[in-house]
PDB file of C-alpha atoms in Angstrom:
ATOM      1  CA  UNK Y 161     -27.108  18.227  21.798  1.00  0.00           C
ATOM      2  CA  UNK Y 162     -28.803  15.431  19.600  1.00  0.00           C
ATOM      3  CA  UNK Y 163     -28.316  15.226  15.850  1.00  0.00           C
ATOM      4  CA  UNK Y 164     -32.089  14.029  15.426  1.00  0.00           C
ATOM      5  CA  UNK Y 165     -34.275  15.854  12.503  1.00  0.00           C
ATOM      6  CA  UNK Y 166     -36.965  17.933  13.789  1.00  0.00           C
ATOM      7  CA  UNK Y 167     -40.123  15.588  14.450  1.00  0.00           C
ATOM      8  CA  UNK Y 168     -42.790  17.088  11.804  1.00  0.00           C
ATOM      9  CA  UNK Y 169     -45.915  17.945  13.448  1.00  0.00           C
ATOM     10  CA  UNK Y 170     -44.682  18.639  17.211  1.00  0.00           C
ATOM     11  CA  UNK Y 171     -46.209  21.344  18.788  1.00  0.00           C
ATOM     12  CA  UNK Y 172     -44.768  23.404  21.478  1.00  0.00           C
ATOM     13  CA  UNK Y 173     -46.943  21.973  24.658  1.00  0.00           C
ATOM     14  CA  UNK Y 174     -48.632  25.326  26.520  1.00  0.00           C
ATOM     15  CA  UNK Y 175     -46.519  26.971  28.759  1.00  0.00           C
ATOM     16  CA  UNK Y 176     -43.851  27.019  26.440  1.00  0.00           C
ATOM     17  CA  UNK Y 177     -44.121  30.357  24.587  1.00  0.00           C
ATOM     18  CA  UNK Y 178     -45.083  32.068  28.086  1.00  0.00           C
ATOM     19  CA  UNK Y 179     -41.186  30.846  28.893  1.00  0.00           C
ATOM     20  CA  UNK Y 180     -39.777  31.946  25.547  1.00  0.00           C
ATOM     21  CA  UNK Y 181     -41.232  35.308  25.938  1.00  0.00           C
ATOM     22  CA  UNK Y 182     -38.932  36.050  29.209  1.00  0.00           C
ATOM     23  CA  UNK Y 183     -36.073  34.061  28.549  1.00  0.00           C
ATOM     24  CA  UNK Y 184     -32.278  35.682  29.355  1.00  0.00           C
ATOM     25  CA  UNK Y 185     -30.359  32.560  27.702  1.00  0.00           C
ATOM     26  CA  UNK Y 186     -30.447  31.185  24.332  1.00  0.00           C
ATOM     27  CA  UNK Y 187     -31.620  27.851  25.404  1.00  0.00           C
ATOM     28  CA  UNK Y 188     -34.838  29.192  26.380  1.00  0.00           C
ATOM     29  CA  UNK Y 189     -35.778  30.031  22.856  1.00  0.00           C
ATOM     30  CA  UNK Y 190     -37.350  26.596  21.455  1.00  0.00           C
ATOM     31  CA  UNK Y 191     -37.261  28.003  17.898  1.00  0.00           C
ATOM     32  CA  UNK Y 192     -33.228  28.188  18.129  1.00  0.00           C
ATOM     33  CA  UNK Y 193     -33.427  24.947  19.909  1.00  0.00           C
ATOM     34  CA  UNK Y 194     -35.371  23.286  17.505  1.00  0.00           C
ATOM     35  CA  UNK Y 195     -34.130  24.403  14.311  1.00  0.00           C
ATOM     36  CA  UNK Y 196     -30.266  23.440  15.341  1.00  0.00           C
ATOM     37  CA  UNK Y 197     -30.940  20.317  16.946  1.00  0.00           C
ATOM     38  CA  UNK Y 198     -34.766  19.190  16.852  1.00  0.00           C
ATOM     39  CA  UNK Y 199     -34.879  18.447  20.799  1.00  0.00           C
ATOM     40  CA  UNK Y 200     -38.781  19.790  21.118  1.00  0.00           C
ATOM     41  CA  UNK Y 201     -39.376  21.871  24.566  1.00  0.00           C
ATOM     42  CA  UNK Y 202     -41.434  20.844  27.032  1.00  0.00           C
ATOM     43  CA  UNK Y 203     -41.656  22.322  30.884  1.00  0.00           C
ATOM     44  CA  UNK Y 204     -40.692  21.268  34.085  1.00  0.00           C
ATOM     45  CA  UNK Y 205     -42.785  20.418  36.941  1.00  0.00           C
ATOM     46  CA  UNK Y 206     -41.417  23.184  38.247  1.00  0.00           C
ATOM     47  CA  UNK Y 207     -41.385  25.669  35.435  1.00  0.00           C
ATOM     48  CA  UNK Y 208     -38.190  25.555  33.907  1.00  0.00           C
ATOM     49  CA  UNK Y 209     -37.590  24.716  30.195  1.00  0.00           C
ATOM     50  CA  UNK Y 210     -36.661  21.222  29.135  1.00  0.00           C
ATOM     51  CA  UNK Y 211     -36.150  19.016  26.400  1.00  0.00           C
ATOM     52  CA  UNK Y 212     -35.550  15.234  26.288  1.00  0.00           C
ATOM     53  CA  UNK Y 213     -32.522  14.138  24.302  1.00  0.00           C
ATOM     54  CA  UNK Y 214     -32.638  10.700  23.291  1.00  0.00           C
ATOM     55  CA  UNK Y 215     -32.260   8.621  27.358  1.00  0.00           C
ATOM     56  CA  UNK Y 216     -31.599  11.964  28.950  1.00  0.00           C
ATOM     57  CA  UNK Y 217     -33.138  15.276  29.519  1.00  0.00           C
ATOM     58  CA  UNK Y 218     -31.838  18.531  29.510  1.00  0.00           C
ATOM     59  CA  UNK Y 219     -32.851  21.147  31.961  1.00  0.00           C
ATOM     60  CA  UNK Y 220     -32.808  25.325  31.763  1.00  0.00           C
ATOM     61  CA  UNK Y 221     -32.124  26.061  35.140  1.00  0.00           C
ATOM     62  CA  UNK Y 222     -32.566  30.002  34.586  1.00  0.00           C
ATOM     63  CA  UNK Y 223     -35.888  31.708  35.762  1.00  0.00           C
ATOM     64  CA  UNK Y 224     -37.309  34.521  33.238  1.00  0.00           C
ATOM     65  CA  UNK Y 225     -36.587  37.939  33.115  1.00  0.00           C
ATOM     66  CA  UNK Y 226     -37.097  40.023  36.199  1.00  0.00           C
ATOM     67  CA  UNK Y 227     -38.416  36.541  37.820  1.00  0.00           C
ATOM     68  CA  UNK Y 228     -36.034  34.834  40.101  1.00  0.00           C
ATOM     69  CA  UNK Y 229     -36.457  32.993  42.691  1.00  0.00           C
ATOM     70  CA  UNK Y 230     -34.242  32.838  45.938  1.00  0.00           C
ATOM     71  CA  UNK Y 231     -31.212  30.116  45.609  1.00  0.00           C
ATOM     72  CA  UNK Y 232     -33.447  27.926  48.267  1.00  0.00           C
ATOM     73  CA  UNK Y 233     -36.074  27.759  45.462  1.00  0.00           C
ATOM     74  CA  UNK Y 234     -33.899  27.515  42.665  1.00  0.00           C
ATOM     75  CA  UNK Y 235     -32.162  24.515  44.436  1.00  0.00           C
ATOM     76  CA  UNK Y 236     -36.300  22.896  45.548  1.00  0.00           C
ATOM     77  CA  UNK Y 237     -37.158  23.302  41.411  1.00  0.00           C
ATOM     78  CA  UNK Y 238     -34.000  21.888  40.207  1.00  0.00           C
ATOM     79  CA  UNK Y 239     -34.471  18.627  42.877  1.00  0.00           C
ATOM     80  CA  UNK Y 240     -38.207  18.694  41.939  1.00  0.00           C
ATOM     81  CA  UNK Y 241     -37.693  18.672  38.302  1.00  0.00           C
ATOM     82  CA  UNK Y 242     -34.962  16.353  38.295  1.00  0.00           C
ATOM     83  CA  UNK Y 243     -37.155  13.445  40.607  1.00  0.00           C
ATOM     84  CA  UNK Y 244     -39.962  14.203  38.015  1.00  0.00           C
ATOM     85  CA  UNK Y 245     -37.829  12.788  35.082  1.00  0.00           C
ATOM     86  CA  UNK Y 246     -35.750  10.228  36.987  1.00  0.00           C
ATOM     87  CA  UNK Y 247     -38.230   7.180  36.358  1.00  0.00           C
ATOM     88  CA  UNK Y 248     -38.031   7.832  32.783  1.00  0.00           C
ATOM     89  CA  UNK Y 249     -34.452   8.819  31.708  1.00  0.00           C
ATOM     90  CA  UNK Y 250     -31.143   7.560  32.036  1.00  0.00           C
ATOM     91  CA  UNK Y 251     -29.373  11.064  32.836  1.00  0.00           C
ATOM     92  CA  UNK Y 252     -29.782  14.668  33.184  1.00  0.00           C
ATOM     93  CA  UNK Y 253     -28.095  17.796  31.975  1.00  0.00           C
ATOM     94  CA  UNK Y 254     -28.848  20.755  34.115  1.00  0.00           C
ATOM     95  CA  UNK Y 255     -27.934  24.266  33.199  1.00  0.00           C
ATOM     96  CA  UNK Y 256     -27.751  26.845  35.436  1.00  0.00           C
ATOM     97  CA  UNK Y 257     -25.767  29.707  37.666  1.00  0.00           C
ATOM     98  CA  UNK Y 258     -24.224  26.802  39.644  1.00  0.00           C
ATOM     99  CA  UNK Y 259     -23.967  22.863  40.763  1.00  0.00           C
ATOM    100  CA  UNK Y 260     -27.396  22.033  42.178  1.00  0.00           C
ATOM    101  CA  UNK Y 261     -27.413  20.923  45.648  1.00  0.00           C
ATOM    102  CA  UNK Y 262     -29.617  17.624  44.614  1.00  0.00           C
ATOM    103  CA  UNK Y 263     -26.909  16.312  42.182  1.00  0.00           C
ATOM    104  CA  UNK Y 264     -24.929  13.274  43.396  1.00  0.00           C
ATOM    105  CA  UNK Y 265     -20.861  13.154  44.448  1.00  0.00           C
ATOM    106  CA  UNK Y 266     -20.251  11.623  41.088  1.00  0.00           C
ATOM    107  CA  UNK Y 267     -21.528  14.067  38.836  1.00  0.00           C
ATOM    108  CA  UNK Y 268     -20.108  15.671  36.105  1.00  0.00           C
ATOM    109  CA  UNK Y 269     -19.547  19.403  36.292  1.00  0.00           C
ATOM    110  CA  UNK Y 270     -18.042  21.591  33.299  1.00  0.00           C
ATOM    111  CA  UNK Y 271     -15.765  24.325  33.470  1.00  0.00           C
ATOM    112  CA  UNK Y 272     -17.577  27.941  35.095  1.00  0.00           C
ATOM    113  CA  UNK Y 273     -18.479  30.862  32.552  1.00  0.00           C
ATOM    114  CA  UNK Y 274     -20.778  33.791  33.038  1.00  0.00           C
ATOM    115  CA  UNK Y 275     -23.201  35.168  30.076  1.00  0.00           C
ATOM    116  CA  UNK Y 276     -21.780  39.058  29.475  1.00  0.00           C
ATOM    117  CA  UNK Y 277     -24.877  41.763  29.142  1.00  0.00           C
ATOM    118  CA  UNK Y 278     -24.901  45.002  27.890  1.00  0.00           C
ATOM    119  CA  UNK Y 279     -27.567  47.330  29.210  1.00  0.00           C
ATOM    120  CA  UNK Y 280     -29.322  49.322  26.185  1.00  0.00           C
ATOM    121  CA  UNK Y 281     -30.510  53.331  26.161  1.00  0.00           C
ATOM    122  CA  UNK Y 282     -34.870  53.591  26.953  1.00  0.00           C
ATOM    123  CA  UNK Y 283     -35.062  54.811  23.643  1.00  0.00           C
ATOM    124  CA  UNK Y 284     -32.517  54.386  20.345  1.00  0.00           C
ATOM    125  CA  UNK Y 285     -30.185  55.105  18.962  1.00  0.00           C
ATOM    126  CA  UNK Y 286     -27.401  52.624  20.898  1.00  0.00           C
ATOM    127  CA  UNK Y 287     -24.595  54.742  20.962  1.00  0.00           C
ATOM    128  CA  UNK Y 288     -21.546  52.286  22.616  1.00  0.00           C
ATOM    129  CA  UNK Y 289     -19.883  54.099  25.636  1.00  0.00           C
ATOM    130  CA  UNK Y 290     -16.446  53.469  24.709  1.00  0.00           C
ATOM    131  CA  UNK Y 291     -14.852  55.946  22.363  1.00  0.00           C
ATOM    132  CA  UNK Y 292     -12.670  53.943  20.727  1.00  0.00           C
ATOM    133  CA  UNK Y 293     -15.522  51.477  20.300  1.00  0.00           C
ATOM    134  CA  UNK Y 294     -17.542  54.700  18.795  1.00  0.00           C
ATOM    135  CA  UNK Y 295     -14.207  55.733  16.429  1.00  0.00           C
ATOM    136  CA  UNK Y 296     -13.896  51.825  15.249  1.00  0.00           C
ATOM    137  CA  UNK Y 297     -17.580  51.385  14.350  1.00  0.00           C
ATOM    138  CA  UNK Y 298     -16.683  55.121  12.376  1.00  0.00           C
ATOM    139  CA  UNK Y 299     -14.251  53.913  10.304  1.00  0.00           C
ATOM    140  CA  UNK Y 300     -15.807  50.496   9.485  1.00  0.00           C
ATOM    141  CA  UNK Y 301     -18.904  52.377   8.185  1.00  0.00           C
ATOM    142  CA  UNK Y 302     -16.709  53.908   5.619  1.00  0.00           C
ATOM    143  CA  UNK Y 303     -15.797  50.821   3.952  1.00  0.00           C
ATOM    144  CA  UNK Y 304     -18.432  48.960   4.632  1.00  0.00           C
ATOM    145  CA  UNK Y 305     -22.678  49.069   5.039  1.00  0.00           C
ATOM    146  CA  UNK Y 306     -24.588  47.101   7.096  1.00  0.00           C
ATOM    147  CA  UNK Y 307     -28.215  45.769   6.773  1.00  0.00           C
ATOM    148  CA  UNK Y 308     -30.272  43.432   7.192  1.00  0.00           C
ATOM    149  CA  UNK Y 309     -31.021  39.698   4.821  1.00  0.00           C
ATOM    150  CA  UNK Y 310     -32.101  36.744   3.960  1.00  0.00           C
ATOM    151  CA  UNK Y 311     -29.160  33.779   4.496  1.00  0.00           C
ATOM    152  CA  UNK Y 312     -27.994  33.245   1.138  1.00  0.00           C
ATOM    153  CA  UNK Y 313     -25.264  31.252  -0.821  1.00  0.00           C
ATOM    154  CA  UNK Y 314     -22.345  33.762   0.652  1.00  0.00           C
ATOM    155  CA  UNK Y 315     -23.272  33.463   3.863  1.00  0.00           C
ATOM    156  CA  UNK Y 316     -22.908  29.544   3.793  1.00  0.00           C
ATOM    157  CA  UNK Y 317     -19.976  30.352   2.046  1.00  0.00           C
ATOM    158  CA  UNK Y 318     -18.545  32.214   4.871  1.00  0.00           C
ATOM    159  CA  UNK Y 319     -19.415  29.783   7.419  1.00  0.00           C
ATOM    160  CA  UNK Y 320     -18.271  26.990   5.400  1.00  0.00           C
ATOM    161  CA  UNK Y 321     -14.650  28.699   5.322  1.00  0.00           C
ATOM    162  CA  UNK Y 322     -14.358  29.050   8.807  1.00  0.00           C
ATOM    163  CA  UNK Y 323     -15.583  25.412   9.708  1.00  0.00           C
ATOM    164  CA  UNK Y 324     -12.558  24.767   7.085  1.00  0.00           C
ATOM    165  CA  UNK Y 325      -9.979  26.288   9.053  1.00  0.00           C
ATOM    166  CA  UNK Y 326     -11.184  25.692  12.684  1.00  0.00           C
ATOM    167  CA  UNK Y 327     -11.128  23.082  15.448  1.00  0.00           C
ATOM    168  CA  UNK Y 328     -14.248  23.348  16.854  1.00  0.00           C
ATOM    169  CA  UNK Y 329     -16.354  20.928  18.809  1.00  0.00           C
ATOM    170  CA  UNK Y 330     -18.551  18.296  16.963  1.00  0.00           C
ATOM    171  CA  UNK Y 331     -21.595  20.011  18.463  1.00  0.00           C
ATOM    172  CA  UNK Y 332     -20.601  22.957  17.286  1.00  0.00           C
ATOM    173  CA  UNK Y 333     -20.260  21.811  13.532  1.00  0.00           C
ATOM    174  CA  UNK Y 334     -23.257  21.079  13.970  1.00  0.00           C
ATOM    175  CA  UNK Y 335     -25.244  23.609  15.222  1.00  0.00           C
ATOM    176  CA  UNK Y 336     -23.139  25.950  12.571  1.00  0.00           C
ATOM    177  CA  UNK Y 337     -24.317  23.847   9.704  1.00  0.00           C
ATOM    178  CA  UNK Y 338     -27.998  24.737  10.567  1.00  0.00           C
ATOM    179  CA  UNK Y 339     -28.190  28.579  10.757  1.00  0.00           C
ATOM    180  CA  UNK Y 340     -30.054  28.179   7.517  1.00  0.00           C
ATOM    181  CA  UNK Y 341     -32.808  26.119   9.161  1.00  0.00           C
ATOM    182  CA  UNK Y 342     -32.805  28.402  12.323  1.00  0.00           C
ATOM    183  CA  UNK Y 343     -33.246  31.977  10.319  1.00  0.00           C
ATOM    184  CA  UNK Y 344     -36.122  30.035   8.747  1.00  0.00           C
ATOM    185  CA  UNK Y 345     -37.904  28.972  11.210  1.00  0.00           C
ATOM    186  CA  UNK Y 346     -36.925  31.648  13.873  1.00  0.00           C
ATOM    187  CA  UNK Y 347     -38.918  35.045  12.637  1.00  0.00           C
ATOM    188  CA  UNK Y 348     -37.736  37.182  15.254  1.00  0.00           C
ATOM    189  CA  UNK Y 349     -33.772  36.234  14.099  1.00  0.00           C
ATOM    190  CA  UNK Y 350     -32.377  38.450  11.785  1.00  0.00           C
ATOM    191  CA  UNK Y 351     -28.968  38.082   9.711  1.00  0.00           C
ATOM    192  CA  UNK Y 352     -27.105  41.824   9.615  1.00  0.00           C
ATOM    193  CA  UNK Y 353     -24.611  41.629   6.826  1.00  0.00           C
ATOM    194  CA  UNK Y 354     -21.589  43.817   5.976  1.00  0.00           C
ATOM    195  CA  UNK Y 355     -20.827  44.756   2.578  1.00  0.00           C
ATOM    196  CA  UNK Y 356     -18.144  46.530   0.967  1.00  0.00           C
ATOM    197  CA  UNK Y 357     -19.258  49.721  -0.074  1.00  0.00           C
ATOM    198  CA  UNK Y 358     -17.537  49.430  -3.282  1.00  0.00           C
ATOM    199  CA  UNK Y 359     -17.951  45.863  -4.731  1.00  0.00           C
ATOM    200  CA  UNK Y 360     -21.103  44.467  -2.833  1.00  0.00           C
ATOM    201  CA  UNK Y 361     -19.002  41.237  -1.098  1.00  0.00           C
ATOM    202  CA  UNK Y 362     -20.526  40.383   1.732  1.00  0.00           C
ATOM    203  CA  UNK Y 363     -17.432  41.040   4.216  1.00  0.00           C
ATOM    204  CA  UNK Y 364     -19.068  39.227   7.507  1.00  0.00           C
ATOM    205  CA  UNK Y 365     -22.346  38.800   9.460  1.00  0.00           C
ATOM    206  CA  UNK Y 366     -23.803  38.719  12.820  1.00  0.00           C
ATOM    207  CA  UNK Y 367     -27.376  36.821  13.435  1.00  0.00           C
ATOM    208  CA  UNK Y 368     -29.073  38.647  16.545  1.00  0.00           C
ATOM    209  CA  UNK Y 369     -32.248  37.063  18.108  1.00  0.00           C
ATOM    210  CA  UNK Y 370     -35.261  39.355  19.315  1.00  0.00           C
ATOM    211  CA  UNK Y 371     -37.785  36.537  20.325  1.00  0.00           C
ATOM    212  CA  UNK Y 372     -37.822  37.117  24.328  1.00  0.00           C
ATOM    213  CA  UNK Y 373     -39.468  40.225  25.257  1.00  0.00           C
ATOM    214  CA  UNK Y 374     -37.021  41.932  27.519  1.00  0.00           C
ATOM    215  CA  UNK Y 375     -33.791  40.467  26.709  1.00  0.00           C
ATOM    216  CA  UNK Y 376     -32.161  40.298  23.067  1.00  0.00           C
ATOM    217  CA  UNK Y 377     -29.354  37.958  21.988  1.00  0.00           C
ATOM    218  CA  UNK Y 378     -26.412  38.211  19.826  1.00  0.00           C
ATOM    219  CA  UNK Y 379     -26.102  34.912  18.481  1.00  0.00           C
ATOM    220  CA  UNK Y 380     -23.379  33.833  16.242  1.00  0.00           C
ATOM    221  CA  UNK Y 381     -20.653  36.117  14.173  1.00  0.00           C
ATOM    222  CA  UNK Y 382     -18.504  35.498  11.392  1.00  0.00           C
ATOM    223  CA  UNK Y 383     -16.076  37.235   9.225  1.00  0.00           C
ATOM    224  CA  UNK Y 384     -13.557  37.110   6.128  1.00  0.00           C
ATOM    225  CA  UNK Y 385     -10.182  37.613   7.401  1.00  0.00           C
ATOM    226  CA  UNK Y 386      -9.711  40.782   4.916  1.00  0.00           C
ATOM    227  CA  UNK Y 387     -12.909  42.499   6.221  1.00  0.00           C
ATOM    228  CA  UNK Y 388     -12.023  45.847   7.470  1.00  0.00           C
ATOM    229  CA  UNK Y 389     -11.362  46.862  11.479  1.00  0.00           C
ATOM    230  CA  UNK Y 390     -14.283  47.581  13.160  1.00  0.00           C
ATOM    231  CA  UNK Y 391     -16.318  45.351  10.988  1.00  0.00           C
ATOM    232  CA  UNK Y 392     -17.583  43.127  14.336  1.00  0.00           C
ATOM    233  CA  UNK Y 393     -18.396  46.463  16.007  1.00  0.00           C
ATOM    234  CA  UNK Y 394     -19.843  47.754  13.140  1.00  0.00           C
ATOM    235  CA  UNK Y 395     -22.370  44.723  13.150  1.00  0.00           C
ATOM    236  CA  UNK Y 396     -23.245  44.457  16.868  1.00  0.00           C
ATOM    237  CA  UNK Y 397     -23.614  48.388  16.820  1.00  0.00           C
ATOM    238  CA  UNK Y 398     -26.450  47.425  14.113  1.00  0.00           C
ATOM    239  CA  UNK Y 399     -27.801  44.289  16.494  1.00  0.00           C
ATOM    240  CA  UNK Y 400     -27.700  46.372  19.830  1.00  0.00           C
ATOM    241  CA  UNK Y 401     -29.489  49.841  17.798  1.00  0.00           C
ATOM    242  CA  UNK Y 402     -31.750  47.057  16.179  1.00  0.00           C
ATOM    243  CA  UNK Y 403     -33.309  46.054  19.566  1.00  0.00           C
ATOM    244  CA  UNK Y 404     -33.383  49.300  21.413  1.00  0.00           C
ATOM    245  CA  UNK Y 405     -35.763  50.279  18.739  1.00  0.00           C
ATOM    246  CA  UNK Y 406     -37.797  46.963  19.607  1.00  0.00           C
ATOM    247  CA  UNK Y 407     -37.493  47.869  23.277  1.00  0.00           C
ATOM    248  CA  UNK Y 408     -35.373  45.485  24.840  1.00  0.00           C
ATOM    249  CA  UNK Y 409     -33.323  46.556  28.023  1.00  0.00           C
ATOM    250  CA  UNK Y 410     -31.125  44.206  27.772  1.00  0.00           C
ATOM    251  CA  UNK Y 411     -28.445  42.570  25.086  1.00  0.00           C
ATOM    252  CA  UNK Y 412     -27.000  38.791  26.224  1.00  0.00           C
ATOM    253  CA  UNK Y 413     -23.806  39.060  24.355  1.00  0.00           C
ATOM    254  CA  UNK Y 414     -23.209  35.333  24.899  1.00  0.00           C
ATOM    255  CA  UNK Y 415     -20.644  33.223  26.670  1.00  0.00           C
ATOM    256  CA  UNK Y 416     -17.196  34.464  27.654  1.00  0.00           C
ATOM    257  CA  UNK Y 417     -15.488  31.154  26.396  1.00  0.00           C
ATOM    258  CA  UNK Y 418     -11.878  32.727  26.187  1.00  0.00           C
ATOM    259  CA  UNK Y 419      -9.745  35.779  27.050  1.00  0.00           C
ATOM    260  CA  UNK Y 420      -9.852  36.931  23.166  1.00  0.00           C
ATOM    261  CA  UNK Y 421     -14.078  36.346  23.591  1.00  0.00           C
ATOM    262  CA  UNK Y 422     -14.154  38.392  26.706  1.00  0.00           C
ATOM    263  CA  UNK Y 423     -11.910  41.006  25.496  1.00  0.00           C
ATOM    264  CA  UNK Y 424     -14.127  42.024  22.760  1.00  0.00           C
ATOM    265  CA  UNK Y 425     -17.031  42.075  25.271  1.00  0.00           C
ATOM    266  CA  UNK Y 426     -15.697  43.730  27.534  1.00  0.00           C
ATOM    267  CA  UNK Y 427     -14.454  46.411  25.246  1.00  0.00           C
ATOM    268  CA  UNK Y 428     -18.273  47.107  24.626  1.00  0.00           C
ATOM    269  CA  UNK Y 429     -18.078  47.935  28.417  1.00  0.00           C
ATOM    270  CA  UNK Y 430     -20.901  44.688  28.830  1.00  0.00           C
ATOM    271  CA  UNK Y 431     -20.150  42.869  32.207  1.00  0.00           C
ATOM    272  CA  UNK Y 432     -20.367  39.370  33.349  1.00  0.00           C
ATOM    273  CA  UNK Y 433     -24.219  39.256  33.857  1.00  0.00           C
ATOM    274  CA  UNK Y 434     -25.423  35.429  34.885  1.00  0.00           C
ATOM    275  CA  UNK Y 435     -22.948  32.347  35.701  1.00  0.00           C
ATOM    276  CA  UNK Y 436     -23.105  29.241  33.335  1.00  0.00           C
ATOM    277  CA  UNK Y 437     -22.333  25.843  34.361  1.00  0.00           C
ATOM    278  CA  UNK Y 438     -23.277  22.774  33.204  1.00  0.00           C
ATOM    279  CA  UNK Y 439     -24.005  19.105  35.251  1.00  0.00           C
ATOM    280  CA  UNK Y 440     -24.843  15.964  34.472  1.00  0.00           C
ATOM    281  CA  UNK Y 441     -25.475  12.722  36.323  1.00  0.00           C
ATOM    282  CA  UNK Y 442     -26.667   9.190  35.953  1.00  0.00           C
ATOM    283  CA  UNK Y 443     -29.896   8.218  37.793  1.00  0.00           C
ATOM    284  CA  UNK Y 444     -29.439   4.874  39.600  1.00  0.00           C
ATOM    285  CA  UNK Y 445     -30.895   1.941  37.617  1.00  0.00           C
ATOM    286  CA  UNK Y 446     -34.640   1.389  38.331  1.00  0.00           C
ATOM    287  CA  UNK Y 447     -37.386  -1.758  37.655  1.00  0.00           C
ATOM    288  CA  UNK Y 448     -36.055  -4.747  36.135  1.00  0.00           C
ATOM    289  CA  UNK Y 449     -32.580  -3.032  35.398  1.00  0.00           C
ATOM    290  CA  UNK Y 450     -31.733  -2.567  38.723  1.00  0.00           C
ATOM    291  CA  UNK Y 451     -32.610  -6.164  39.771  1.00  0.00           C
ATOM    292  CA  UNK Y 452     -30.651  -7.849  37.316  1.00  0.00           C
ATOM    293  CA  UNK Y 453     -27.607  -4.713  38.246  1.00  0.00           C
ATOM    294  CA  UNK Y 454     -28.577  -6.378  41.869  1.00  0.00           C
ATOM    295  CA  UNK Y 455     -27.909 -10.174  40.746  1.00  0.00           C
ATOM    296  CA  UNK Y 456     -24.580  -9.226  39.295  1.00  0.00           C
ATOM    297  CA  UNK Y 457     -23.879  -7.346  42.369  1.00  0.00           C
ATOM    298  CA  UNK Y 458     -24.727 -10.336  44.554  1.00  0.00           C
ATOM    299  CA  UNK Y 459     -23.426 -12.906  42.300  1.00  0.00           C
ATOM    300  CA  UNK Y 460     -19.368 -11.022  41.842  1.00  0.00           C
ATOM    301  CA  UNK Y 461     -19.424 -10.934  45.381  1.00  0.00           C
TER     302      UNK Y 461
END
């Protein structure tokens, strides 16, 4: 994603908060979006989410909850909305459950993940299925109490340590060094903090999201290395309880990423829910570029 500032004074253009209201991935919540990276939604031609980033654009090639469309009109909107941007970008970034069938030979296609769901009870409490799951989220309550803040100087703290220690991905830094500005603007994102029971330290968070209607979405985690086992459960046991009571069905526990990533979700019994892959591709040159792109052509010949 783009390291541009929010533009002050962009609205989301109509159609954009219908989207938000169904969406199943991250992405699809411009407020997240936004806050992390300041690309500003817009919609598709064909109704998918979008947002231009700097000579590109980058597509959400996932219909909304309980609305999708056969893969012969997935593949007709992704073609659609890709010709409706081609005269004015440079590339395209479509994600979605798979390659589209209008991307060119030459395109660049990332490694295949899956987003991992958990189903959640009509009514609450969220109770997880797995016993030792049950016994772990037990004994973390013991040492230490969960609930819900406001960021604050530990938190950063805690993320601060970990971007310390870690290799992670520039984008990632990134997006990691602007929780602060997503909890702000993101009402329906709440921080669930740990503490230790007996000296108040905040021991680790978990920032769930609860802006789509139907689907909820545990967002980023983070911990001290001395916080006590079951911590993590004890948090997403708070999360998944958290938006039961707001009625959600359904909990997108993320990306798989890695065995140890997957492990943990699959522990909670989720299950690999909707596949993730991501494509770009160059649009051929157009106008005056492609004549002079024709010249050279002509003239190395």
């Amino acid at each position: 994603m783009t390291t541009a500032l929010p533009r002050p004074g962009v609205t989301a253009p109509p159609g954009v908060a219908g989207l938000a209201a169904s969406a199943v991935v991250p992405e699809q919540a411009p407020a997240y979006v936004q806050a992390v990276s300041g690309l500003v939604p817009g919609v598709s031609p064909a109704g998918f989410l979008q947002y231009a980033a700097g000579d590109g654009f980058i597509l959400v090639a996932y219909d909304g909850y309980g609305a999708e469309r056969s893969p012969q009109a997935w593949e007709e909107a992704v073609a659609a909305s890709a010709a409706a941007v081609a005269a004015s970008a440079r590339r395209i970034t479509v994600l979605g459950p798979r390659r589209p069938a209008c991307a060119p030979p030459g395109a660049k296609t990332g490694e295949a993940d899956a987003w991992w769901a958990l189903d959640l009870p009509p009514a609450p409490p969220f109770v997880p299925a797995s016993g030792k799951v049950r016994n772990m989220v037990r004994r973390a309550r013991r040492e230490v109490e969960v609930a819900v803040e406001n960021w604050g100087p530990e938190a950063k703290a805690l993320v601060d340590d970990y971007l310390r220690v870690c290799c992670l991905a520039e984008g990632t830094r990134y997006i990691y060094g602007r929780l602060d500005r997503y909890l702000a603007a993101a009402p329906d994102a709440l921080l669930f903090a740990a503490r230790g029971r007996k000296d108040g330290a905040l021991r680790a968070f978990a920032i769930g999201d609860y802006s789509s209607l139907g689907v909820a979405f545990y967002m980023f985690a983070f911990r001290r290395p001395d916080s006590p086992p079951g911590c993590a459960d004890a948090l997403l046991n708070a999360l998944l309880d958290e938006a039961a009571k707001r009625g959600h069905t359904l909990l997108n526990l993320g990306l798989g990423i890695n065995p140890g990533v997957a492990f943990f979700k699959r522990k909670w019994k989720a299950r690999p829910w909707l596949p993730y892959l991501e494509t770009t591709w160059e649009f051929p040159a157009r106008g005056c570029l492609a004549r002079l792109a024709a010249l050279f052509k002509r003239g190395a010949s």
